[in-house]
Amino acid sequence: MSISIDAKSCIIDGRRRLLLSGTVHYPRSTPGMWPGIMREARAGGLNCVETYVFWNQHERGRGKYDFSGRLDLRRFCECAADEGLKVFLRPGPYICAEQDYGGFPAWLRDVPGIRLRTKNDAYYAEVRRWFDVLFACLSPLFDKAGGPIIAAQVENEYANIGASYGSEGGDYMAWLRDLIAGYETGAPLTSCNPAGSDEMMLATPKLEGAVPTLNGGFVHPFVRTFKRWAPGHPCLWTEAWMAWYQVWGLPRPFRPAANMTYCAARFFAEGGKGINYFPWHGGTNFGRDGMYLQTTQYEFDAALDEFGCRTRKYELLSSLNHALREHESVLTECDLPEARSFGGGLEARIFSHDGKSVVFLCNDNPPSSGERAMEWGGGSYALPGQSVVMLANGREAWRVAGSDALDAPSRVFVSTPAIDSGGWLAADEPMPADAGDWVAIGQPREQLAFTKNKTDYAWYKCELRVEGGGRRRGRIVFQGINDFFQLFINGERAAVSNTHLPEDRGPWDGADYRQAFDIELEPGGHRLAVLVCSLGLVKGDWQAGRRNMVEERKGFWGRASWLPAGPGQGGGVRFGEWSIHAGLDGERKAIPATQGHSAQWRRLEPSDAGRPLRWYYIEFQPPSGAGPAAFDFGSLGKGLAWVNGECLGRYWTVGSAAPEKIPTEHNQVMHFAPPGGPSQRYYHVPREWLHDGKNVLLVFEETGGDPGGIKLMNWQPAPASE
Ligand code: GAL
């Protein structure tokens, strides 16, 4: 066996190694991109890539497994091995990962008696069945069998929810560890924990039999406490957050390359023995697999951008990785370095082994604090704020200097003439016919029970009666509804829901699920219909009011009521019995799967402008060149798009506003691009989804955007600045 982990470091193929790993989630890129991503990983100094396993995507229907295309995990691991990279596997079953339902298949909700992520026979049986399939598929890829997989993580950051499940949570983690160990892969098991403070770490229960690891935006202040908390283990930073994910309604997060590199270097200076850049390549949430509120791009300000191209962060981190590799024998032979403090935020860390030395000189003051001089070994070193200088055997070997600035983009979108906007066809998405597949439910009921998460959409309808004479002014209040919806009265759109959606939400009957609209009603009967759209399932209990994720719900489950605008406006407004209809007419006709053949198309007319609920179709030629391409959907509103039958993902040009709070305790290192523009304007279309000759773009536009403005863009190196 060629992998083991002792107190000092990982030992791989008989040598002490620093683990230099980068996250690449295989379904977030295409098989055609994998060899390039792996080449860049190796060139960037990594010796490993890490991925979660996406159960929700592999088993969309119970017992129907899919390991093809973007889900070809074996091929992904082989691509890594082809570049001499090891693989660190995080099989879950729960993965978080900004993934629909945290990576659980949504049908788990329907297993009688199930509770997720805690001791429970129904849950155990499903996990065991899935893991039997998964580990049988992967067994040739483990190190023991000559493959690249060198470690496997048990669950994911269980400490985030463990306290709610008490001893049953602990039993579950031990059961899961034993289950994975039972597959006898030979790979060491790990268990990751959120880093936050020394107190938090010391209070976190450890999973016996697994190597504990840390996740966070920076962890160097905690390395020494880690060694007290987990003696006998090297400090491995399994999620070194490159910035943060983006949600609809917020601008793009970023983290300066220099700050990331400083924190990574500072971690190794403290005695860290392995890092996993999370993510090295973020990629794209194709299809409907992003979690609730997650944008389609999963850029994360990573080393490789969404399209797999190098960024400034790539360049800086690569230089660090290579410098570390050159001196890894000294760094891994010493457990913790000798620490020397010079006061005022200036520190030295000294590693020595076998007559060789590596010294890190560090200035931990903010970038704005200016330069400080440090004397060492007869030399004087100028250290700007947040910088690290690495000396090997007394000579400067590497350095990074801090900065808070947003890195200048190295690439730009350039419009191509690939789409002739005169070629658009349109088809209406009708409200489902009265005789269609409506289910009478009386009172509103949440939609997943009907949609099974196979569609984002559900219609609700009822008759709204205004008794007596005179029109009424008032407010319709919906309590217990999510995520995004449009209200239709007598077939005309009367309102669109408020789009300020919080990521973490409170109780089901609370304000996070309430929306109200001022309207006027004529006397008599009205057809009231609501089209509710899911934006993905939660990724963890905390997004659903700290309830077990199995209680997740979508659609409309509460009640609608009428609040009169004033005296004389009330009384006699009654809501009738409700019915629900799962999905769209176009989905029933399989418009995306048939690439439009099943729809009745007509030419796009000026009267389509601003009208909600339309399907659009256009044929186009592939753009020139072989580089990455993306659609500019800036003229659209919200919906889903497909190219040649492949779903590009959800799109939404909802405006971005500054966040009320930075969504992480590591806020010192996270920043946001200026708010104002659409949350996401450009949508990745992988080159391998485009054919020579005719290509088909299909769009389902919910809110009334104009397809005429769609452009196909090339993602090109930015022109050199003067
Ligand atoms: C971690 C989690 C990851 C990912 C990350 C944020 O807490 O383990 O799966 O969700 O946060 O991007």
XYZ file of C-alpha atoms and ligand atoms in Angstrom, residues 52 90 95-98 156-157 160 192 215 239 241 244-245 278 298 300 539, ligand 1:
31
model
C -17.250 14.914 -3.808
C -15.426 12.663 -0.587
C -21.835 16.558 0.550
C -23.252 20.097 1.024
C -21.354 21.535 -2.007
C -24.052 24.056 -3.047
C -19.154 16.387 5.569
C -18.724 18.967 8.336
C -22.450 21.999 11.727
C -13.590 17.508 8.079
C -12.155 23.749 6.508
C -11.287 23.262 2.189
C -11.981 28.608 0.339
C -17.386 32.046 -1.942
C -20.242 30.792 -4.074
C -11.718 24.718 -2.644
C -19.981 28.152 -9.746
C -15.967 30.819 -6.763
C -28.203 22.108 1.020
C -18.354 24.041 3.323
C -18.867 22.745 2.733
C -18.657 22.691 1.235
C -19.127 23.971 0.627
C -18.426 25.136 1.288
C -18.856 26.481 0.765
O -18.865 24.260 4.579
O -18.206 21.665 3.345
O -19.343 21.610 0.693
O -20.495 24.064 0.818
O -18.727 25.161 2.622
O -18.649 26.624 -0.492
